[in-house]
Structure formats: C-alpha cells, structure tokens
Coordinates of C-alpha atoms in Angstrom, one line a residue:
M1 CA -9.5 -0.5 -20.2
R2 CA -10.9 -0.2 -24.4
A3 CA -11.9 -3.9 -25.8
P4 CA -8.7 -4.9 -28.7
A5 CA -9.4 -3.8 -32.1
W6 CA -9.0 -7.2 -33.3
L7 CA -12.7 -8.4 -31.4
P8 CA -15.7 -8.2 -33.4
L9 CA -18.1 -5.4 -33.8
P10 CA -20.9 -6.7 -31.7
L11 CA -18.4 -8.0 -28.9
R12 CA -16.5 -5.1 -28.4
R13 CA -20.1 -3.1 -28.4
F14 CA -20.8 -5.6 -25.6
L15 CA -18.1 -5.4 -23.0
R16 CA -18.4 -1.4 -23.7
V17 CA -21.8 -2.2 -22.1
V18 CA -20.6 -4.7 -19.7
R19 CA -18.1 -2.3 -18.6
R20 CA -20.6 0.9 -18.2
Y21 CA -22.9 -1.2 -16.1
W22 CA -19.9 -2.2 -14.3
R23 CA -19.0 0.9 -13.5
V24 CA -22.3 2.1 -12.5
L25 CA -23.0 -0.2 -9.8
V26 CA -19.1 -0.1 -8.6
R27 CA -20.4 3.3 -7.7
R28 CA -23.9 2.5 -6.3
V29 CA -21.6 -0.1 -4.2
E30 CA -19.8 2.3 -2.8
V31 CA -22.4 5.0 -2.2
W32 CA -24.5 1.9 -0.2
S33 CA -21.1 1.2 1.7
S34 CA -20.6 4.8 2.3
P35 CA -21.8 4.9 6.1
A36 CA -20.6 1.5 6.5
R37 CA -17.2 2.4 6.1
R38 CA -17.4 5.8 7.3
A39 CA -18.5 3.8 10.5
W40 CA -15.4 1.3 10.5
R41 CA -13.0 3.8 10.5
R42 CA -13.8 6.0 12.6
S43 CA -15.7 3.1 15.6
L44 CA -12.2 1.2 17.7
Q45 CA -14.6 -0.5 19.4
L46 CA -16.6 -1.0 15.5
R47 CA -13.4 -2.5 14.5
V48 CA -12.8 -4.8 17.7
V49 CA -15.2 -6.4 17.9
A50 CA -16.4 -7.3 14.1
L51 CA -12.4 -8.7 14.1
T52 CA -13.0 -10.9 16.9
L53 CA -16.8 -11.8 15.5
V54 CA -14.8 -13.1 12.5
A55 CA -11.8 -14.5 14.6
S56 CA -13.8 -16.7 16.7
S57 CA -16.7 -17.8 14.0
L58 CA -13.5 -19.3 12.4
L59 CA -12.1 -20.6 15.1
V60 CA -15.7 -21.7 17.0
G61 CA -16.5 -23.1 12.8
A62 CA -13.3 -25.6 12.7
F63 CA -13.8 -26.7 16.1
G64 CA -17.3 -27.8 15.5
W65 CA -16.5 -29.2 12.3
F66 CA -14.2 -31.6 13.4
I67 CA -16.3 -32.2 16.5
A68 CA -19.3 -33.3 14.5
D69 CA -17.4 -34.6 11.8
R70 CA -15.5 -37.0 14.2
S71 CA -18.9 -38.2 16.3
A72 CA -19.9 -38.9 12.7
K73 CA -17.2 -41.4 12.2
I74 CA -17.1 -42.7 15.0
L75 CA -21.2 -43.3 14.7
L76 CA -20.4 -44.7 11.6
S77 CA -17.0 -47.0 12.2
R78 CA -19.8 -48.6 15.5
A79 CA -22.4 -48.9 12.9
Q80 CA -19.4 -50.8 10.7
D81 CA -18.2 -53.3 13.4
E82 CA -21.9 -53.7 14.0
V83 CA -22.7 -54.8 10.9
Q84 CA -19.1 -56.7 10.7
V85 CA -20.3 -59.1 13.6
S86 CA -23.6 -59.8 12.6
M87 CA -22.3 -60.5 8.7
R88 CA -20.2 -63.4 10.2
N89 CA -23.4 -65.0 12.3
R90 CA -25.7 -64.5 9.1
V91 CA -23.2 -66.1 6.7
A92 CA -22.2 -69.1 8.8
Y93 CA -25.7 -69.5 9.2
A94 CA -26.6 -69.1 5.2
E95 CA -23.3 -71.8 5.2
Q96 CA -25.0 -74.1 7.4
Q97 CA -28.4 -74.1 5.2
L98 CA -26.5 -74.0 2.2
T99 CA -24.2 -77.4 2.9
I100 CA -27.0 -79.9 2.2
H101 CA -27.7 -78.8 -1.4
P102 CA -24.9 -80.7 -2.9
Q103 CA -25.5 -79.2 -6.7
A104 CA -27.0 -75.3 -7.8
R105 CA -29.7 -76.9 -10.3
D106 CA -31.6 -78.9 -6.8
P107 CA -35.1 -78.2 -7.5
Q108 CA -35.0 -77.4 -3.3
L109 CA -32.3 -74.5 -3.6
P110 CA -34.3 -71.2 -4.1
K111 CA -36.8 -72.6 -0.7
T112 CA -33.3 -73.2 0.4
F113 CA -33.1 -69.1 -0.6
T114 CA -35.9 -68.2 0.3
L115 CA -35.5 -69.4 3.3
I116 CA -32.4 -68.2 4.8
V117 CA -33.4 -64.3 3.5
N118 CA -36.1 -64.4 5.5
Q119 CA -34.6 -65.9 8.6
L120 CA -31.7 -63.1 8.9
G121 CA -34.3 -59.8 8.1
D122 CA -35.3 -58.3 10.2
G123 CA -39.0 -56.5 8.4
D124 CA -39.6 -53.6 6.6
P125 CA -37.2 -51.3 6.4
A126 CA -39.7 -48.9 5.4
E127 CA -41.5 -48.6 8.8
S128 CA -39.3 -50.5 11.2
G129 CA -35.8 -49.6 9.8
G130 CA -35.1 -52.6 9.8
S131 CA -32.2 -54.2 8.2
V132 CA -32.5 -56.1 3.9
V133 CA -30.9 -59.5 3.5
S134 CA -30.4 -60.5 -0.2
I135 CA -28.9 -63.4 -1.4
R136 CA -28.2 -64.2 -5.2
A137 CA -25.7 -66.4 -7.5
E138 CA -23.7 -64.6 -10.1
E139 CA -22.1 -68.1 -11.4
Y140 CA -25.7 -69.6 -12.1
P141 CA -28.5 -67.0 -13.9
E142 CA -31.2 -69.5 -13.7
L143 CA -30.8 -69.0 -9.9
A144 CA -33.0 -66.4 -9.2
A145 CA -31.7 -63.5 -6.3
V146 CA -34.2 -63.2 -3.4
T147 CA -34.5 -60.7 -1.0
S148 CA -36.3 -59.8 2.3
P149 CA -38.3 -57.8 2.2
N150 CA -39.2 -57.9 -1.2
I151 CA -38.0 -54.7 -2.4
P152 CA -35.6 -53.8 -5.7
T153 CA -32.3 -54.0 -5.0
D154 CA -30.6 -52.9 -8.8
E155 CA -30.3 -48.9 -6.8
L156 CA -28.5 -50.6 -3.2
I157 CA -26.4 -52.9 -4.7
S158 CA -23.8 -51.6 -7.7
R159 CA -21.9 -53.2 -9.9
E160 CA -19.1 -52.7 -8.4
L161 CA -20.1 -54.3 -5.1
I162 CA -21.1 -57.1 -7.2
R163 CA -17.8 -57.5 -8.6
D164 CA -15.9 -57.3 -5.5
V165 CA -17.6 -60.0 -3.8
A166 CA -18.6 -62.3 -7.2
A167 CA -15.5 -62.1 -8.9
E168 CA -12.5 -61.8 -6.3
G169 CA -14.3 -63.9 -3.5
K170 CA -13.9 -61.0 -1.3
V171 CA -15.7 -58.8 1.7
A172 CA -16.4 -55.7 0.5
R173 CA -18.5 -52.8 2.0
Q174 CA -20.2 -49.1 0.6
I175 CA -22.1 -46.9 1.7
V176 CA -25.1 -45.6 -0.7
T177 CA -28.2 -43.3 -0.8
A178 CA -31.3 -45.1 -2.3
R179 CA -35.3 -44.1 -2.2
V180 CA -36.8 -47.2 -1.1
N181 CA -40.3 -47.0 -0.9
D182 CA -40.7 -43.1 -1.6
R183 CA -38.5 -42.5 1.3
T184 CA -35.0 -41.6 0.8
T185 CA -32.0 -43.7 3.1
K186 CA -28.5 -44.5 3.1
Y187 CA -27.5 -47.9 3.8
L188 CA -24.8 -49.1 4.8
I189 CA -24.3 -52.4 2.6
T190 CA -22.3 -55.7 2.9
G191 CA -21.4 -58.0 0.5
S192 CA -19.7 -61.4 1.4
P193 CA -19.6 -64.4 -0.4
V194 CA -20.5 -68.2 1.1
P195 CA -18.8 -71.1 0.6
T196 CA -20.8 -73.7 -1.1
S197 CA -20.3 -77.3 -2.4
F198 CA -20.9 -76.6 -5.4
G199 CA -19.8 -72.7 -5.4
H200 CA -20.0 -69.3 -4.2
V201 CA -23.2 -67.5 -3.1
E202 CA -23.0 -63.6 -2.4
L203 CA -24.9 -62.7 0.6
Y204 CA -25.9 -59.4 0.9
Y205 CA -26.3 -57.6 4.2
M206 CA -27.7 -54.1 4.0
V207 CA -28.5 -51.6 7.2
P208 CA -30.1 -48.5 7.7
L209 CA -28.1 -45.9 9.2
T210 CA -31.2 -43.7 9.9
T211 CA -30.4 -43.4 13.5
E212 CA -26.8 -42.7 13.3
D213 CA -27.5 -39.6 10.9
S214 CA -29.9 -38.3 13.3
A215 CA -27.6 -39.3 16.0
A216 CA -24.8 -36.8 13.7
N217 CA -27.4 -34.1 12.7
Q218 CA -28.1 -33.7 16.6
I219 CA -24.3 -33.6 17.4
R220 CA -24.1 -30.7 14.2
T221 CA -27.4 -28.9 15.2
T222 CA -25.5 -28.6 18.9
V223 CA -22.5 -28.0 17.9
L224 CA -23.8 -24.9 15.2
A225 CA -26.0 -24.0 17.7
T226 CA -23.2 -24.2 20.7
G227 CA -20.9 -22.1 18.7
I228 CA -23.1 -19.3 17.4
A229 CA -23.9 -18.6 21.3
L230 CA -20.2 -18.5 21.6
V231 CA -19.8 -16.1 19.4
L232 CA -22.2 -14.0 20.5
M233 CA -21.3 -14.0 23.5
L234 CA -17.7 -13.4 22.9
G235 CA -18.8 -10.5 21.0
V236 CA -20.7 -8.6 23.8
I237 CA -17.6 -9.9 26.1
A238 CA -15.2 -8.1 23.4
G239 CA -18.0 -4.9 22.9
L240 CA -17.7 -4.6 26.7
V241 CA -14.6 -4.7 27.2
T242 CA -13.1 -2.3 24.7
R243 CA -15.4 -0.2 25.8
L244 CA -14.3 0.0 28.8
V245 CA -11.1 1.1 27.0
V246 CA -12.6 3.3 24.4
T247 CA -15.1 5.0 26.4
P248 CA -11.8 6.8 28.1
V249 CA -10.0 7.7 25.6
R250 CA -13.5 9.3 23.9
V251 CA -13.7 11.2 27.0
A252 CA -9.6 12.8 26.5
A253 CA -10.3 13.0 23.1
R254 CA -13.7 14.9 23.7
T255 CA -11.6 17.3 26.2
A256 CA -9.1 17.5 24.1
Q257 CA -11.2 19.0 21.6
R258 CA -12.8 21.8 24.2
L259 CA -8.9 22.5 25.4
S260 CA -7.7 23.4 21.8
A261 CA -11.3 25.5 21.4
G262 CA -9.8 28.0 24.2
L263 CA -12.0 26.3 27.6
L264 CA -9.0 25.7 29.4
D265 CA -10.4 24.1 32.4
Q266 CA -12.0 21.1 31.6
R267 CA -10.4 17.7 32.9
M268 CA -11.0 14.0 32.8
K269 CA -12.7 12.1 35.8
V270 CA -9.9 9.7 37.4
D271 CA -11.8 6.8 38.8
G272 CA -9.1 4.5 40.5
E273 CA -5.6 3.5 40.2
D274 CA -5.6 1.3 37.1
D275 CA -3.7 2.7 33.8
L276 CA -6.5 4.4 32.6
A277 CA -6.3 6.4 35.8
L278 CA -3.2 6.8 35.1
L279 CA -3.9 8.3 31.8
A280 CA -6.8 10.7 33.2
A281 CA -4.2 11.8 35.7
S282 CA -1.5 12.7 33.4
F283 CA -3.9 14.1 31.1
N284 CA -5.3 16.3 33.6
Q285 CA -1.7 17.3 34.5
M286 CA -1.0 18.4 31.0
A287 CA -4.3 20.5 31.3
A288 CA -3.0 22.2 34.5
N289 CA 0.7 22.7 32.7
L290 CA -0.9 24.5 29.1
Q291 CA -3.2 26.3 31.5
R292 CA -0.6 27.9 33.7
Q293 CA 1.6 28.2 30.7
I294 CA -1.1 30.1 28.4
V295 CA -2.3 32.1 30.9
R296 CA 1.4 33.0 31.4
L297 CA 2.2 33.9 27.7
E298 CA -1.1 35.7 27.3
E299 CA -0.2 38.1 30.5
L300 CA 3.0 38.5 28.8
S301 CA 1.6 39.6 25.3
R302 CA -0.6 41.7 27.6
L303 CA 1.8 43.5 28.9
Q304 CA 3.7 43.9 25.6
R305 CA 1.4 45.1 23.8
R306 CA 0.2 47.3 26.6
F307 CA 3.7 48.7 27.0
T308 CA 4.3 49.2 23.5
S309 CA 1.3 51.0 22.9
D310 CA 1.9 52.9 25.9
V311 CA 5.6 53.6 24.7
S312 CA 3.7 54.9 22.0
H313 CA 1.4 57.0 23.3
E314 CA 3.8 58.4 25.3
L315 CA 6.9 59.2 22.3
R316 CA 4.2 61.3 21.3
T317 CA 4.3 64.1 23.5
P318 CA 8.2 64.6 23.2
L319 CA 7.9 63.8 19.5
T320 CA 6.2 66.8 18.9
T321 CA 8.6 69.1 20.8
V322 CA 11.1 67.8 19.0
R323 CA 9.8 67.8 15.9
M324 CA 8.3 71.8 16.4
A325 CA 12.6 72.1 17.0
A326 CA 14.1 70.1 14.4
D327 CA 11.2 71.8 11.9
L328 CA 12.5 75.2 13.1
I329 CA 16.7 74.3 12.7
F330 CA 16.0 72.6 9.5
A331 CA 14.4 75.8 7.9
E332 CA 17.5 77.9 9.0
R333 CA 19.8 75.6 8.5
D334 CA 20.9 77.8 4.7
E335 CA 22.7 80.3 8.0
F336 CA 24.9 77.4 9.4
D337 CA 27.8 76.0 8.6
P338 CA 27.6 72.9 6.5
A339 CA 28.6 70.6 9.0
V340 CA 25.8 71.7 11.6
A341 CA 23.5 72.5 8.3
R342 CA 24.1 68.2 7.0
S343 CA 23.6 67.9 10.8
A344 CA 20.4 69.0 10.5
E345 CA 19.2 67.5 7.2
L346 CA 19.9 64.0 9.3
L347 CA 17.9 64.7 12.3
Q348 CA 14.8 65.7 10.5
A349 CA 15.0 62.4 8.2
E350 CA 15.4 60.1 11.3
L351 CA 12.8 62.1 13.0
D352 CA 10.3 61.7 10.1
R353 CA 11.8 57.6 10.2
F354 CA 10.9 57.7 13.7
E355 CA 7.0 58.9 13.6
S356 CA 6.9 56.4 11.0
L357 CA 8.4 53.8 13.3
L358 CA 5.5 55.0 15.9
T359 CA 2.8 55.5 13.9
D360 CA 3.5 51.0 12.6
L361 CA 3.5 50.3 16.0
L362 CA 0.4 52.2 17.2
E363 CA -1.1 50.2 14.6
I364 CA 0.0 47.0 15.3
S365 CA -1.1 47.9 18.9
R366 CA -4.2 48.1 17.4
F367 CA -4.5 45.3 15.7
D368 CA -2.9 43.2 18.2
A369 CA -5.5 44.3 20.8
G370 CA -8.2 43.6 18.5
F371 CA -9.9 47.0 18.6
A372 CA -8.8 47.5 14.2
A373 CA -12.2 48.2 12.2
L374 CA -12.9 47.8 8.6
D375 CA -14.5 50.6 7.3
A376 CA -15.7 48.7 3.6
E377 CA -17.2 50.6 1.1
H378 CA -17.7 50.5 -3.1
T379 CA -14.5 51.5 -4.0
D380 CA -12.7 51.9 -7.4
L381 CA -8.9 50.2 -7.2
V382 CA -7.8 51.6 -9.9
P383 CA -7.8 55.2 -9.2
I384 CA -6.3 54.0 -5.5
V385 CA -3.3 52.2 -7.4
E386 CA -2.6 54.9 -10.1
R387 CA -1.9 57.5 -6.7
V388 CA -0.1 54.7 -5.0
A389 CA 2.2 54.9 -8.3
D390 CA 2.4 58.2 -8.9
R391 CA 2.9 59.6 -5.1
L392 CA 5.9 56.8 -5.4
S393 CA 6.9 58.0 -8.9
G394 CA 9.8 60.9 -7.7
L395 CA 11.4 58.0 -4.9
A396 CA 11.0 56.1 -8.5
E397 CA 13.3 58.7 -9.9
R398 CA 15.8 59.0 -7.4
V399 CA 16.8 55.3 -7.7
G400 CA 16.6 54.7 -11.4
V401 CA 13.0 52.7 -11.5
E402 CA 10.4 52.8 -13.6
I403 CA 7.2 51.6 -12.5
E404 CA 5.0 49.9 -15.4
L405 CA 0.6 49.9 -14.5
R406 CA -1.3 47.0 -15.7
V407 CA -4.9 48.4 -15.4
P408 CA -7.8 47.7 -16.8
D409 CA -9.3 50.2 -18.8
Q410 CA -13.1 50.1 -17.1
P411 CA -13.3 50.4 -13.3
V412 CA -12.9 47.4 -11.0
I413 CA -15.4 47.9 -8.2
A414 CA -14.6 46.2 -5.2
E415 CA -15.8 46.8 -0.9
V416 CA -13.2 47.2 0.3
D417 CA -11.1 50.1 3.1
P418 CA -9.6 52.4 0.7
R419 CA -7.1 53.8 3.2
R420 CA -5.8 50.1 4.4
V421 CA -5.9 49.0 0.7
E422 CA -3.5 52.2 -0.2
R423 CA -1.4 51.4 2.6
V424 CA -1.2 47.7 1.4
L425 CA 0.0 49.0 -2.0
R426 CA 2.2 51.9 -0.8
N427 CA 4.4 49.4 1.6
L428 CA 4.5 47.1 -1.5
V429 CA 5.7 49.3 -4.3
G430 CA 7.6 51.1 -2.0
N431 CA 10.0 47.9 -0.7
A432 CA 9.7 46.7 -4.8
V433 CA 11.3 50.3 -5.6
E434 CA 13.9 50.0 -3.2
H435 CA 14.7 46.5 -4.3
G436 CA 14.1 46.8 -7.4
E437 CA 17.8 47.3 -8.8
A438 CA 17.3 50.0 -10.9
K439 CA 15.2 47.6 -13.3
P440 CA 11.0 48.1 -13.4
V441 CA 8.4 47.5 -11.1
R442 CA 5.8 46.0 -12.6
V443 CA 2.0 46.8 -11.0
T444 CA -0.8 44.2 -12.4
L445 CA -4.4 44.6 -11.4
A446 CA -7.1 41.7 -12.3
S447 CA -10.4 40.9 -11.5
D448 CA -13.2 38.4 -11.7
D449 CA -16.7 38.2 -10.4
A450 CA -15.3 36.4 -6.9
A451 CA -12.1 38.1 -7.0
V452 CA -9.8 41.3 -7.4
A453 CA -5.6 40.8 -7.7
I454 CA -3.6 43.0 -7.5
T455 CA 0.1 42.0 -7.6
V456 CA 3.9 43.9 -8.1
R457 CA 6.6 42.5 -9.3
D458 CA 9.8 43.6 -9.0
H459 CA 13.4 42.1 -10.2
G460 CA 15.6 42.6 -7.9
I461 CA 18.0 40.1 -6.0
G462 CA 15.0 38.2 -5.3
L463 CA 14.1 36.1 -1.9
K464 CA 15.8 32.8 -0.7
P465 CA 13.7 29.5 -0.9
G466 CA 11.0 29.9 2.2
E467 CA 11.8 33.2 2.8
E468 CA 8.5 33.8 1.2
R469 CA 7.0 33.0 4.5
L470 CA 9.3 34.9 6.6
V471 CA 8.7 38.2 5.1
F472 CA 5.8 38.6 6.8
N473 CA 7.3 38.9 10.7
R474 CA 7.6 42.0 12.1
F475 CA 10.8 43.7 11.7
W476 CA 12.4 40.4 9.7
R477 CA 15.3 41.6 7.0
A478 CA 16.6 39.7 3.8
D479 CA 19.4 41.1 4.8
P480 CA 20.6 40.9 8.0
S481 CA 24.0 42.5 7.9
R482 CA 22.3 46.0 6.7
A483 CA 22.7 48.6 9.0
R484 CA 19.3 49.6 10.9
Q485 CA 20.2 52.8 9.4
T486 CA 18.8 52.1 5.8
G487 CA 15.2 51.0 4.8
G488 CA 12.2 51.3 6.9
T489 CA 10.7 50.2 9.9
G490 CA 10.4 46.6 9.6
L491 CA 6.8 46.6 10.1
G492 CA 5.5 47.5 7.0
L493 CA 4.4 44.1 5.5
S494 CA 3.5 42.8 8.8
I495 CA 0.9 45.4 8.7
S496 CA -0.1 45.1 4.7
A497 CA -1.0 41.4 6.1
E498 CA -2.8 42.4 8.6
D499 CA -4.8 44.5 6.8
A500 CA -5.3 41.6 3.8
R501 CA -6.4 39.3 6.7
L502 CA -8.5 41.6 7.9
H503 CA -10.3 42.4 4.3
G504 CA -10.7 38.4 4.8
G505 CA -7.9 38.4 1.9
W506 CA -4.6 36.8 1.0
L507 CA -1.2 38.5 0.8
E508 CA 1.2 36.3 -0.6
A509 CA 4.9 36.7 -1.6
W510 CA 7.4 34.9 -4.5
G511 CA 10.9 35.0 -5.3
A512 CA 13.9 33.1 -6.4
P513 CA 17.8 34.7 -6.2
G514 CA 18.3 36.5 -8.6
E515 CA 14.9 36.4 -10.3
G516 CA 13.2 39.3 -8.2
A517 CA 10.1 38.5 -6.0
Q518 CA 6.2 39.2 -6.7
F519 CA 3.5 40.1 -4.5
R520 CA -0.2 39.1 -4.9
L521 CA -2.6 41.2 -2.5
T522 CA -6.0 39.0 -3.4
L523 CA -9.6 41.0 -1.6
P524 CA -12.9 39.6 -2.3
V525 CA -14.6 41.9 -4.6
R526 CA -17.9 41.2 -1.8
S527 CA -16.7 42.2 2.1
G528 CA -17.4 39.6 4.0
D529 CA -16.9 36.1 1.0
R530 CA -14.4 33.2 0.9
L531 CA -11.9 33.7 -1.8
L532 CA -11.4 30.0 -3.2
A533 CA -9.2 31.8 -5.9
A534 CA -6.8 34.2 -7.6
P535 CA -7.2 36.0 -10.8
L536 CA -3.9 36.4 -11.3
P537 CA -1.1 33.9 -10.8
L538 CA 1.3 34.1 -7.4
I539 CA 4.0 32.9 -9.8
P540 CA 5.4 35.1 -13.0
R541 CA 5.5 34.1 -15.7
D542 CA 8.4 36.1 -17.0
R543 CA 11.0 34.1 -14.5
A544 CA 13.3 32.0 -16.0
P545 CA 12.2 28.9 -17.7
G546 CA 12.3 25.2 -16.2
R547 CA 12.8 25.9 -12.9
P548 CA 11.9 23.0 -11.2
D549 CA 10.3 24.5 -8.0
E550 CA 7.5 26.2 -11.0
P551 CA 4.5 24.5 -10.2
A552 CA 2.4 22.7 -13.0
G553 CA -0.8 24.1 -13.8
M554 CA -1.1 27.3 -12.6
P555 CA -3.8 29.4 -13.7
A556 CA -2.1 31.8 -16.7
E557 CA -3.0 36.3 -16.7
S558 CA -5.8 36.4 -18.8
A559 CA -6.3 39.3 -20.9
E560 CA -4.0 42.1 -19.0
P561 CA -3.8 45.7 -19.9
Q562 CA -1.6 47.4 -21.3
A563 CA 1.7 48.3 -19.8
E564 CA 1.9 51.9 -18.6
V565 CA 4.7 53.7 -17.8
V566 CA 5.2 55.9 -14.1

C-alpha cells in the first residue's frame, strides 16, 4: 500500500524504507520457517503432539496459577489473623502503660514510649526477621515517634495509613515492600489507635512476610516443576499413542503407493483384532480383489489385442486373393452391364476401405503391444506439410475446399519420425477437408527453440463441448447417425494421438458448434526433450469474439507466414 500523498516527503520516504525492510523480513521468516511449516503439514503425529502440548500447557498453567495464588492468599490470610490477635494484645499493653500519664506534656511520656516499643519489639528484623513496633502521636508534634529497633519508617508507614489511623481512628493495614538495612523486605503493617486520657496515640506493628513469601515461592516452584513434568509426560504419552495410530496409516499409505506402482502382491501385516487390525485386513482384501480384477482385465486386454492382431494378419491372405479378383473385374468393368460395372466400382472402393482398416488395426495392435518404435532423424517439416497438402489436393477439389498453407520460408528442422508425422498430418488434413463444408482449411507451421507446432483449422460444423477429448477415442464419431459406409475407419485420430505421444509431443483439439475446429500437433525439436509450451495457440484468433469459454492470456500467433493456396 502506497503512503498517502498528503504526508510530508521525508515521512513517505521513511515509510517506503520501512515497508521494504518489512517485506525482506517477511520473506526471510518464510524461508526460515519453511521446513517447520512443511513438517507441520506432512506429519499428523507432530500436529497431535503439538496441540496436546499447547492445550495441556494452558490447562496446567491455569491450574498451577490458581493453586499458587490460592496458597499465597491462604498464607497471607493466616499471617493477618495472627497479626490481628497480636495487635490486640499490644494495643492493650500500650493502653495500660499510657494510662498513668494525664497529659501529653508529661516529661515521662517519651520514656514510656521507649519502654513500650522495647517491650513489644521482637529484635532486629534485618538479622532475626523480627517485627518492628512504632508509636507516635500525630496530634502532638512535640512528641517524637519512637521505633524499635531504631530504623527509619518513612518508607514503611505511608501517609494514607497514618491518615486512616490518626484522623479516622480506625484499625488499618497495608502491605509494603521497602528496603530496610540494605535488604528489600515485604512487610505487613497494621496501625491502631491507642486511647489515652489526653487523646489518641497511634501504634504501628510491622511484621515481615519473609516466611510467607518463601513458602509461596516454594509452592510456585513446586507447582511449576510439577506442571512442566506433567506437560512433558502428556506430550510423550500423546506421541506414543499417536504413533500407535499413525504407524499403521503410514504403512497403509506406503503399501498403497507400491500397489499404484504396479506391485500388486504388497500386503499389510495384521496384528491383533482391534480396529487397526480390521483396517489392515480390509485393506489386504481390497488389494487382493484389485489384483484379481487387474490380472483378469490384463488377460482380457491381452487376448483382445492378440485377437485383433491375429485376425488382421489372417485376413491379409484372403484379402489379397479377393483384391486380385476385384482388380481383374474392375479393369474389365467397361465391358459389363452398367449395373455390374457400378458394383465393380463399389467393390473396389470397399476393398480399399477394408484394406485401410486392416492396416490401422495392425498399427493399433503394435501400439498396444508396445512394439511401436520411433525412427527419429533430423527432418525438414516444410516439405512434409507441402507433400500432404499436395496429395490431398484432389480430394479437396472434389469437395470444393481450398487448402491454405502458412509455412516459413526457411527450413524447420526437428528430430522426428517423418513417416509418422506425415501420417498424422494426412489424418488431420483429410478430416478437415471432409468436414470443411466447402470452406477453406488452413495449415500453419511455426517453431521456436524448443518445439514445433502444426495447426489444422477448418470452418465446418465444429465440436460440441467435451467432444474435444472424445475425438481421439477409437471408432468415435462426432455424428453417430452417419452410416458406417461413409467416412474413415474411425482409428485415424487415435493412431495420430499415439504417434504424437511416441514423439513425446501433444495432439490437442478445439472446436465450437458452427465455428469449426482446430487440431494442434506439438513436437519437441530434440527427441526426448520435455515440452513446456507450444509456438502456436490451440484456440484460433479468427473465431467469433467475446465467447465466455475463450481463455485469457492465450499466446498470439507471431509472424505468421503468408498463406499459400493449394
């Protein structure tokens, strides 16, 4: 967020510097905390133990604070009760001693003050922890205060306490921490008026709370140590309990990964009869069922591929014989009746289609068996594109379609199998011509440092949403109502997709109803390289603008060569 413009320039600069350093600090914290955050996301045991420690620390801390605070209050309350009883006795003694003095100007009164405090004091508080007794008369400033032992009491007896005792004539107490004889001590100070014949005298009794503080500190230390030990013990217990649950789950995850990798004989160890043992047994049963199903499906697939391959090979021999006879009849068709001549032409056409179907089936069987090999070599793709367009020009003229080529003037060299690339282009351009609806078909070739792309664009009926993923399925047709006597074998695009995949490339389709379709073949320039992007976009630029399914940020077609009409 930018600083407001109304701020002074030095302040805006300062805020920019602070913001810059703050971003640097945030990035460094993210980098430093990355291992911890990764461990937190990946470890269920760590999360359970950490949450247990946090929750138990809060609970034990709250309970320990309550116990320590309650213990300190009990100790203080007991000390106050003892001081209260002792204070009554001291006040009674002081009152008895002061009754012999009828007035405050009695010259013997200071000696009586000294006698009282010496009698009521418990020794030096700095050495024996004894109490401090002080007596004073606020109504008679000429009477000096007397304290036993002789220590300054200005920090102990506050003006608020003197006001409550002297002015209001009530018993008051307070707790004060003061430094006496170079030692910091907490005192419970109680003040009480002592009635005399000449007025009020105030008696202050100061008891150090050293014993109570020491006991309270010992209680806090004990509660703290016990709480820490309890929290650690709970953490260890939580870790052990979580380990009992997490370990079978981790074993199940590793076993599932091995199963997904094809190791179908992997099983979990079953121990006991609890829920985890039930989980392991159920997992093993599921794995066994999956293994049986996969083995059965693989066997069926193998038998199907073998049947297709065997039938295709076995049909070659009778097809050759039928072809020889059909060629002979087709060559002599001019001498036949017109109906018989037309039958000979239909027979020749269907034999061509049947032979093409057998060829495609044999190719599919090689892909299924994993026997298809890539004969890659450095090849110029421009002549391949031109050759495909030239061979399909006759078909294009019959259906009234123009084939436009947009190829670079310079060679486009890539390490490919030229036979397979030409077959892919022949299928793509042939399908575009057949479905072009007498509108031009544009073939575009472009390349960059890593990839080569060829797009084939038609303006026919197009594809419905979702059909761009179905066109590469075997024997799939966009119009299922069409008779099987028209169109190709239904295997051309499937074989083309396998050829592209064998190169490590992509074969993708785009289409929209009424806007035609575009197929894009993308191949790596160097065989074995991984494709990251295509030099040409999949969605053409000449489509109807403003459609909602058009993705944003699609790379534009750069420096397209001039079109050549074939």
